[in-house]
JSON list of C-alpha atoms in Angstrom, two decimals:
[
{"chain": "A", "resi": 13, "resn": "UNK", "atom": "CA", "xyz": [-20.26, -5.96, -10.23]},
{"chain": "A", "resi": 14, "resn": "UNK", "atom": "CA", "xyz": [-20.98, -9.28, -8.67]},
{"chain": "A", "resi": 15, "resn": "UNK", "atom": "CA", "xyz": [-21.16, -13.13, -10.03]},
{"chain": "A", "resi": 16, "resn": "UNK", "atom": "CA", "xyz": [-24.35, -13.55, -11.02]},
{"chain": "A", "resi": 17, "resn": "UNK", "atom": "CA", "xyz": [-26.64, -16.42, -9.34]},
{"chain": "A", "resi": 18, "resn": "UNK", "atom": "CA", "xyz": [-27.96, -17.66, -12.90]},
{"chain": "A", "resi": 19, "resn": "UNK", "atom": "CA", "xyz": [-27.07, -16.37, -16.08]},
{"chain": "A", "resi": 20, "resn": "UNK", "atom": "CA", "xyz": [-28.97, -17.31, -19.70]},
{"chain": "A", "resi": 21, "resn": "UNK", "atom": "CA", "xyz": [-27.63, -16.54, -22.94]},
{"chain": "A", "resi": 22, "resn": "UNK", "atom": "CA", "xyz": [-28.89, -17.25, -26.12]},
{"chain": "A", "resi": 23, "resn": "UNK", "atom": "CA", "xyz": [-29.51, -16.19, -29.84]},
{"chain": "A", "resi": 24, "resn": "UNK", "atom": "CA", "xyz": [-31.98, -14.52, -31.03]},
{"chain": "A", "resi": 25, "resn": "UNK", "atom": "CA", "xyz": [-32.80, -13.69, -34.89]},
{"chain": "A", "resi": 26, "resn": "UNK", "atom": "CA", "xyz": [-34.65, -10.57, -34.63]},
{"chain": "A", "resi": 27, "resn": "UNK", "atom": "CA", "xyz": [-33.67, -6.79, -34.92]},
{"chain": "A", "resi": 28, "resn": "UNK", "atom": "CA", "xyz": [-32.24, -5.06, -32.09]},
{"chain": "A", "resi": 29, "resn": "UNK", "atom": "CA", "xyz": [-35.66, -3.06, -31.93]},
{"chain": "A", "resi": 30, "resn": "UNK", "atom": "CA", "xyz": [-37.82, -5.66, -31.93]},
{"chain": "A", "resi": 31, "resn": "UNK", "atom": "CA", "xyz": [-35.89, -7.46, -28.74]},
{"chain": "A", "resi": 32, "resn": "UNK", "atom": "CA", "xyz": [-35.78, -3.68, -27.22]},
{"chain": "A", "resi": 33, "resn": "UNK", "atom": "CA", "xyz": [-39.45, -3.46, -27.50]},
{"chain": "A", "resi": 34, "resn": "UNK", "atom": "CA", "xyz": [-40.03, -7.22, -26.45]},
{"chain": "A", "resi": 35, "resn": "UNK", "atom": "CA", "xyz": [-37.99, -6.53, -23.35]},
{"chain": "A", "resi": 36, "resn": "UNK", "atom": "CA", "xyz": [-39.83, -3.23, -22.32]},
{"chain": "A", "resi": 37, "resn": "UNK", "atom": "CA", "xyz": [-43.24, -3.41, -23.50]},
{"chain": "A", "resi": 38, "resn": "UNK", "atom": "CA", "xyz": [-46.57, -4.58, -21.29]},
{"chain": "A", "resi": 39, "resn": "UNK", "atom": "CA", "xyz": [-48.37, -5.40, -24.48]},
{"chain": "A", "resi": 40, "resn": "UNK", "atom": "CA", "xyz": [-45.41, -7.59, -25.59]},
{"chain": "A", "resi": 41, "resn": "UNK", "atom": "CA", "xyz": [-45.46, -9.97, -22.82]},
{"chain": "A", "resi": 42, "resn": "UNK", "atom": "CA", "xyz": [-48.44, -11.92, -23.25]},
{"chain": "A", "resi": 43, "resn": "UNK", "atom": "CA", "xyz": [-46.78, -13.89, -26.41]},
{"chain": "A", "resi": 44, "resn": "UNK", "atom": "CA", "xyz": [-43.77, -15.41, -24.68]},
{"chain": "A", "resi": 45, "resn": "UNK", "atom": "CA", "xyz": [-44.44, -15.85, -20.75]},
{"chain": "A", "resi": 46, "resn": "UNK", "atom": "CA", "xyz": [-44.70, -19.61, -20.15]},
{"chain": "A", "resi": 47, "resn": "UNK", "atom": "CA", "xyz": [-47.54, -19.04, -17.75]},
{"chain": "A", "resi": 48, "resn": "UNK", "atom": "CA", "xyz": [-49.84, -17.33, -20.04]},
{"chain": "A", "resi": 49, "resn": "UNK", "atom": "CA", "xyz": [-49.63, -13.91, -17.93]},
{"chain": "A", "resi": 50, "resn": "UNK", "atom": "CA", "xyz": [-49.64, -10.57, -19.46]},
{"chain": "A", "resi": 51, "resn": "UNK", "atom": "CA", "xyz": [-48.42, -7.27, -18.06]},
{"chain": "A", "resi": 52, "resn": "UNK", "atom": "CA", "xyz": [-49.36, -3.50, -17.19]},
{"chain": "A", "resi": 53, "resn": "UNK", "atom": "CA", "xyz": [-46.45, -0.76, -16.98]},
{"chain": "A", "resi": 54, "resn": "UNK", "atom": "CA", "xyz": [-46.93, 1.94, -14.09]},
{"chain": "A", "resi": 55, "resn": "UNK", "atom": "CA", "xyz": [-44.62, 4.29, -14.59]},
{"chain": "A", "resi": 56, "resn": "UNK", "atom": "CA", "xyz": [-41.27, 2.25, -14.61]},
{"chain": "A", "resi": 57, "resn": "UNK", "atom": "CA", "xyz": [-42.66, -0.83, -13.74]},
{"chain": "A", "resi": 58, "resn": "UNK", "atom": "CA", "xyz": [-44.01, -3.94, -15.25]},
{"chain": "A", "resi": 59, "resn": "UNK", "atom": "CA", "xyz": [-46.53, -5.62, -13.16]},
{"chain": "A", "resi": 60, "resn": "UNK", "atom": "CA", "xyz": [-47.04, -9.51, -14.13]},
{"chain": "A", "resi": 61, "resn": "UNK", "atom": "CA", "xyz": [-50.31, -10.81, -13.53]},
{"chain": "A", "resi": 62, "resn": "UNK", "atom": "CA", "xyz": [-52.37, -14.12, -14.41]},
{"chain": "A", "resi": 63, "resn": "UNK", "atom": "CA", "xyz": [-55.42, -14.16, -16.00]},
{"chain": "A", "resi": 64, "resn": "UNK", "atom": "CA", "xyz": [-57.49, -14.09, -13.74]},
{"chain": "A", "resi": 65, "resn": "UNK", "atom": "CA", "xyz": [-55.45, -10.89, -12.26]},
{"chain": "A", "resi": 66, "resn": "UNK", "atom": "CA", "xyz": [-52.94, -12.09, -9.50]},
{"chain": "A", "resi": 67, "resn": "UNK", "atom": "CA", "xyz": [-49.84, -10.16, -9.31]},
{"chain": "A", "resi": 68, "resn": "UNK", "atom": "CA", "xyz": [-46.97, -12.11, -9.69]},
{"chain": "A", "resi": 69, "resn": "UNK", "atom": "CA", "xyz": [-44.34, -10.00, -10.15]},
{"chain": "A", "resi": 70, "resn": "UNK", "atom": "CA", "xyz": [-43.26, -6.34, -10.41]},
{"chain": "A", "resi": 71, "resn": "UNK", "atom": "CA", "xyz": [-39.93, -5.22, -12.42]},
{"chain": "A", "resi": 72, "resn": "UNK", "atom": "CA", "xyz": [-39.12, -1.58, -12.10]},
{"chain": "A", "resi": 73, "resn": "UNK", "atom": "CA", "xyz": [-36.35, -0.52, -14.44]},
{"chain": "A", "resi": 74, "resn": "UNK", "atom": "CA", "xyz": [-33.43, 0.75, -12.81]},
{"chain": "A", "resi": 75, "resn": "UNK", "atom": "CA", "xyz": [-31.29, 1.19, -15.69]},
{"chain": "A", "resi": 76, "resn": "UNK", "atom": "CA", "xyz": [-32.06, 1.51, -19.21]},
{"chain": "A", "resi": 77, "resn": "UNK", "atom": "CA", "xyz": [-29.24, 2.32, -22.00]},
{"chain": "A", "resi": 78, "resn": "UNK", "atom": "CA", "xyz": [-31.23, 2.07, -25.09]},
{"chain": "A", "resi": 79, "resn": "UNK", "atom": "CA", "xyz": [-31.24, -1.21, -27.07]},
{"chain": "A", "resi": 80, "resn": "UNK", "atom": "CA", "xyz": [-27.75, -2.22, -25.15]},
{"chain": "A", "resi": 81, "resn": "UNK", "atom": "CA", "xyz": [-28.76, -2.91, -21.04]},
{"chain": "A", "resi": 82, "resn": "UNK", "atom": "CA", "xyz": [-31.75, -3.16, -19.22]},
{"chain": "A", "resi": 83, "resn": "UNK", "atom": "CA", "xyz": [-31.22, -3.02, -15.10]},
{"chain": "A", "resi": 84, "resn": "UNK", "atom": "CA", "xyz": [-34.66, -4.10, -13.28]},
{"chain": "A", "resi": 85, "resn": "UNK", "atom": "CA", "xyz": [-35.52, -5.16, -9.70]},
{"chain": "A", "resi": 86, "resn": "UNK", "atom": "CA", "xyz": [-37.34, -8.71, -9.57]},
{"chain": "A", "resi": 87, "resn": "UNK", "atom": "CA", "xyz": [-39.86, -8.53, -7.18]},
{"chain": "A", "resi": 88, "resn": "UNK", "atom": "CA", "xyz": [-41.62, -11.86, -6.50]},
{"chain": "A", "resi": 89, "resn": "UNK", "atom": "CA", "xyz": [-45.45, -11.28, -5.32]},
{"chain": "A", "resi": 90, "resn": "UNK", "atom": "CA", "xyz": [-46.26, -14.77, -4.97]},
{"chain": "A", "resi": 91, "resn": "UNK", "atom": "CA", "xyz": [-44.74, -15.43, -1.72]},
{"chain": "A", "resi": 92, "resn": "UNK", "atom": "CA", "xyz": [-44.69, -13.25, 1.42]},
{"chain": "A", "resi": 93, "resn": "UNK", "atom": "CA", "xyz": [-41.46, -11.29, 2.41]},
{"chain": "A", "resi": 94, "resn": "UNK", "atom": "CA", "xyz": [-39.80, -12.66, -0.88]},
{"chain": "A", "resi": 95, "resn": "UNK", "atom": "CA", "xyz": [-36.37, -10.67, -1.79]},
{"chain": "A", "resi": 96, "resn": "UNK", "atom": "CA", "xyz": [-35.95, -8.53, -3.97]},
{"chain": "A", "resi": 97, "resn": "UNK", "atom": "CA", "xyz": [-33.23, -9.02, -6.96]},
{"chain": "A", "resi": 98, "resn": "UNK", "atom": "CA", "xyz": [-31.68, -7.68, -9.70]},
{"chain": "A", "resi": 99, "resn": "UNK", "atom": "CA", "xyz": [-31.75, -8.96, -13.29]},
{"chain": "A", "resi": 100, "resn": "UNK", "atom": "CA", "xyz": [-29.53, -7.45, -16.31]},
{"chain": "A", "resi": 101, "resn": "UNK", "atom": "CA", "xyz": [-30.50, -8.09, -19.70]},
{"chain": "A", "resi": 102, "resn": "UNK", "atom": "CA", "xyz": [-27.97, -7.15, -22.08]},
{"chain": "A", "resi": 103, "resn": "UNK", "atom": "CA", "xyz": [-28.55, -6.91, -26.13]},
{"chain": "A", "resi": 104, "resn": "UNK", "atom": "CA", "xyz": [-25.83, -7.29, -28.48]},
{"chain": "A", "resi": 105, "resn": "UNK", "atom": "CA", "xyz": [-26.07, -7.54, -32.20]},
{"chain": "A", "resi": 106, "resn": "UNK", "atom": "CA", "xyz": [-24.10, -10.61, -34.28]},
{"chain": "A", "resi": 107, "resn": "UNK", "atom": "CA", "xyz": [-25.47, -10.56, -38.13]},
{"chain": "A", "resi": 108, "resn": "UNK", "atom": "CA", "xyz": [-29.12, -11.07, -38.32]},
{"chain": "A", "resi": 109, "resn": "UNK", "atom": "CA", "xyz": [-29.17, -12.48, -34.67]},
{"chain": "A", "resi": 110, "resn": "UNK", "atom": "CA", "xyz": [-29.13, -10.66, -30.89]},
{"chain": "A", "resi": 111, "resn": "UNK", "atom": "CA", "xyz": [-27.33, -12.09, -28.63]},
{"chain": "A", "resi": 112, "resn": "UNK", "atom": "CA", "xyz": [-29.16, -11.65, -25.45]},
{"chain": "A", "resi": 113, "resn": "UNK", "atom": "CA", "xyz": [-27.30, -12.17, -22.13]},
{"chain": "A", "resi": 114, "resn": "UNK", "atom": "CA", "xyz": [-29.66, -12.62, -18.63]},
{"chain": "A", "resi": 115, "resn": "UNK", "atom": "CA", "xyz": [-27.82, -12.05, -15.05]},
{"chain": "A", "resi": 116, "resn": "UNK", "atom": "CA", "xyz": [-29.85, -12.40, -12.08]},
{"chain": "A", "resi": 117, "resn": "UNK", "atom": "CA", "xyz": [-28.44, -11.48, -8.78]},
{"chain": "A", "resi": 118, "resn": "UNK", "atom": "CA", "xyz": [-29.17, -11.36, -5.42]},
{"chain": "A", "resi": 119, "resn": "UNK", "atom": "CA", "xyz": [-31.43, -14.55, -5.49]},
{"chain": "A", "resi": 120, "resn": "UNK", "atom": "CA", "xyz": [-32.67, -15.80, -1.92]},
{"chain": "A", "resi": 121, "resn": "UNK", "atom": "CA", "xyz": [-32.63, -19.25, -3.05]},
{"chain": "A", "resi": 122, "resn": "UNK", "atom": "CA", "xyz": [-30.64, -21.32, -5.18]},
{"chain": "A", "resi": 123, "resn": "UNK", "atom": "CA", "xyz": [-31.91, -21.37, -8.52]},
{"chain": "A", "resi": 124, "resn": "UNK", "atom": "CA", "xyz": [-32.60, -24.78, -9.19]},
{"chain": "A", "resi": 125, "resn": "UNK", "atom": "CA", "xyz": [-35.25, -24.42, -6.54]},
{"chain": "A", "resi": 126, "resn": "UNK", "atom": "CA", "xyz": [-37.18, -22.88, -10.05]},
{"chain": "A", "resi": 127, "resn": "UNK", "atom": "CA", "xyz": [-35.92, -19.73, -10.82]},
{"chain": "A", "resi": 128, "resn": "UNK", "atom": "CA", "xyz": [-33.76, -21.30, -13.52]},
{"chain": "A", "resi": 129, "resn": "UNK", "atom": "CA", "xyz": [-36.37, -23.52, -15.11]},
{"chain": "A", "resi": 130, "resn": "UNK", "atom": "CA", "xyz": [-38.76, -20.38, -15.01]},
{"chain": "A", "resi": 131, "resn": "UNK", "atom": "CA", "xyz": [-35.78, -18.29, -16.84]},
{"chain": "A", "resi": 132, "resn": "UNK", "atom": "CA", "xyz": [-35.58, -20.73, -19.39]},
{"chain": "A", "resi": 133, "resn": "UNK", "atom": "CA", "xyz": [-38.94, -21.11, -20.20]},
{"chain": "A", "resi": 134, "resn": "UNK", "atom": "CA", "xyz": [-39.36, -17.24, -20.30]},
{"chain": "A", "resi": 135, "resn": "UNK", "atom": "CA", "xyz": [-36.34, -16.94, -23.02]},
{"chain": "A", "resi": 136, "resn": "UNK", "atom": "CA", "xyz": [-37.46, -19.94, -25.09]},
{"chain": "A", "resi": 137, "resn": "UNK", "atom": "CA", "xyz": [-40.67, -18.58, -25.60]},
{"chain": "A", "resi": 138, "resn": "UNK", "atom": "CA", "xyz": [-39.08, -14.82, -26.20]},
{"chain": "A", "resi": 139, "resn": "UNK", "atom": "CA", "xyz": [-37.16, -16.80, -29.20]},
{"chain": "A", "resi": 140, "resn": "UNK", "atom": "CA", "xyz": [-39.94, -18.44, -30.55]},
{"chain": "A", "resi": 141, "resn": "UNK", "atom": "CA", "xyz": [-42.41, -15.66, -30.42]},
{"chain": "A", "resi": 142, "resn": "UNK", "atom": "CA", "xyz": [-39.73, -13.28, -32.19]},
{"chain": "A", "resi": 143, "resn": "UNK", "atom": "CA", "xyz": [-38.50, -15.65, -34.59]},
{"chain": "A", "resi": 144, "resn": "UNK", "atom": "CA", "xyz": [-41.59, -17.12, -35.64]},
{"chain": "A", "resi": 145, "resn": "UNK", "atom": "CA", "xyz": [-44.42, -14.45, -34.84]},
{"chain": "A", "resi": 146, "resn": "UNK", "atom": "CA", "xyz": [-46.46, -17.20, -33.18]},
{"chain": "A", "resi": 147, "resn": "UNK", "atom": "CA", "xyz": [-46.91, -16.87, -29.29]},
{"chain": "A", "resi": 148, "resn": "UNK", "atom": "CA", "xyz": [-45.58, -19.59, -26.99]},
{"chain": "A", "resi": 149, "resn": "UNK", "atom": "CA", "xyz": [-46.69, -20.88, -23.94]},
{"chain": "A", "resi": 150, "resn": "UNK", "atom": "CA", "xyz": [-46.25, -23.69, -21.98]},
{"chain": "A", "resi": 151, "resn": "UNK", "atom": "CA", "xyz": [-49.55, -24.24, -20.66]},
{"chain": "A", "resi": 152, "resn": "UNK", "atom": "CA", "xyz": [-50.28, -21.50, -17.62]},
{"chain": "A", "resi": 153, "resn": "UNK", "atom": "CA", "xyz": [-53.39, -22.61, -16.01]},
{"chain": "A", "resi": 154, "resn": "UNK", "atom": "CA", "xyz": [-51.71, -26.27, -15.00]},
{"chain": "A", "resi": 155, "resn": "UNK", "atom": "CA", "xyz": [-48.62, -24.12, -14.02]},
{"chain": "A", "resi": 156, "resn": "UNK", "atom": "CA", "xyz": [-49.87, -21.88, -11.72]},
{"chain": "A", "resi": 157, "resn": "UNK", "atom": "CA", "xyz": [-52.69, -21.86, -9.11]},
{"chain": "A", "resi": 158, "resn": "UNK", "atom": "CA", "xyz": [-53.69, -18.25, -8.41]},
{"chain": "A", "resi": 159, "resn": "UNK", "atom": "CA", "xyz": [-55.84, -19.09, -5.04]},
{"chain": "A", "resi": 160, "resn": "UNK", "atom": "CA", "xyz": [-52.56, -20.55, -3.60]},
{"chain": "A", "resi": 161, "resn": "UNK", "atom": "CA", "xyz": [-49.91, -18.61, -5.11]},
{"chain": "A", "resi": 162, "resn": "UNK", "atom": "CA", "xyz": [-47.60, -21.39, -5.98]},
{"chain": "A", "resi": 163, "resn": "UNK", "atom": "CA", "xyz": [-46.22, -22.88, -8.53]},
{"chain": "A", "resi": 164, "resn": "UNK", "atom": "CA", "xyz": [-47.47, -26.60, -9.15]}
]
């Protein structure tokens, strides 16, 4: 397996289901994206979308072993002829908490060009909204401009 371009770990105190179903589920993702989105599963895939419906991203699981690793392409719809990556979450249970482990490979660009701030937003609010019930997000509309399809 390769290095990968950015990797995220933190701490998590929630069950091992509840980060399993955080991780998976469509209906799950409108509490802790920082842009507000939510998400629709077809088939194997979770589509990202804003609120007013732009697809932003699709991530088709490529490998699931239950409540341990999830394998899923990252396919970025906001700019044309973006790459497609990989991104491993993996789950592992300490006590009360999860540790929860993010690899992302096969970037285009380096990740300080925003995939790194986005990852870090996206597991911040995944901690809050599991440890505290309350969704998190760090603003959305200012974030993102639909009509353009760039970040601001």
């Amino acid at each position: 397996m390769t290095k990968p371009d950015f990797m995220m770990e933190t701490y998590i105190r929630c069950t091992q289901d509840a980060l399993w179903h955080a991780l998976t589920s469509a209906d799950a993702v409108a509490n802790y994206d920082f842009l507000g989105q939510s998400a629709r599963r077809e088939g194997d895939t979770l589509i990202y979308m804003t609120p007013d419906g732009f697809e932003t991203l699709h991530s088709r699981e490529i490998t699931l072993d239950p409540k341990t690793r999830i394998v899923t392409t990252f396919e970025p719809k906001w700019e044309p002829d973006a790459k497609t990556s990989e991104v491993t979450y993996l789950i592992a249970v300490e006590g009360e908490y999860c540790k929860l482990t993010m690899e992302h490979r096969g970037l285009a660009h380096d990740p300080s060009s925003g995939t790194a701030d986005g990852w870090v937003r996206t597991l911040s609010g995944l901690k809050t909204w599991l440890e505290t019930g309350q969704p998190m997000h760090f603003g959305g509309d200012h974030l993102w401009d639909a009509q353009e399809g760039e970040e601001a």
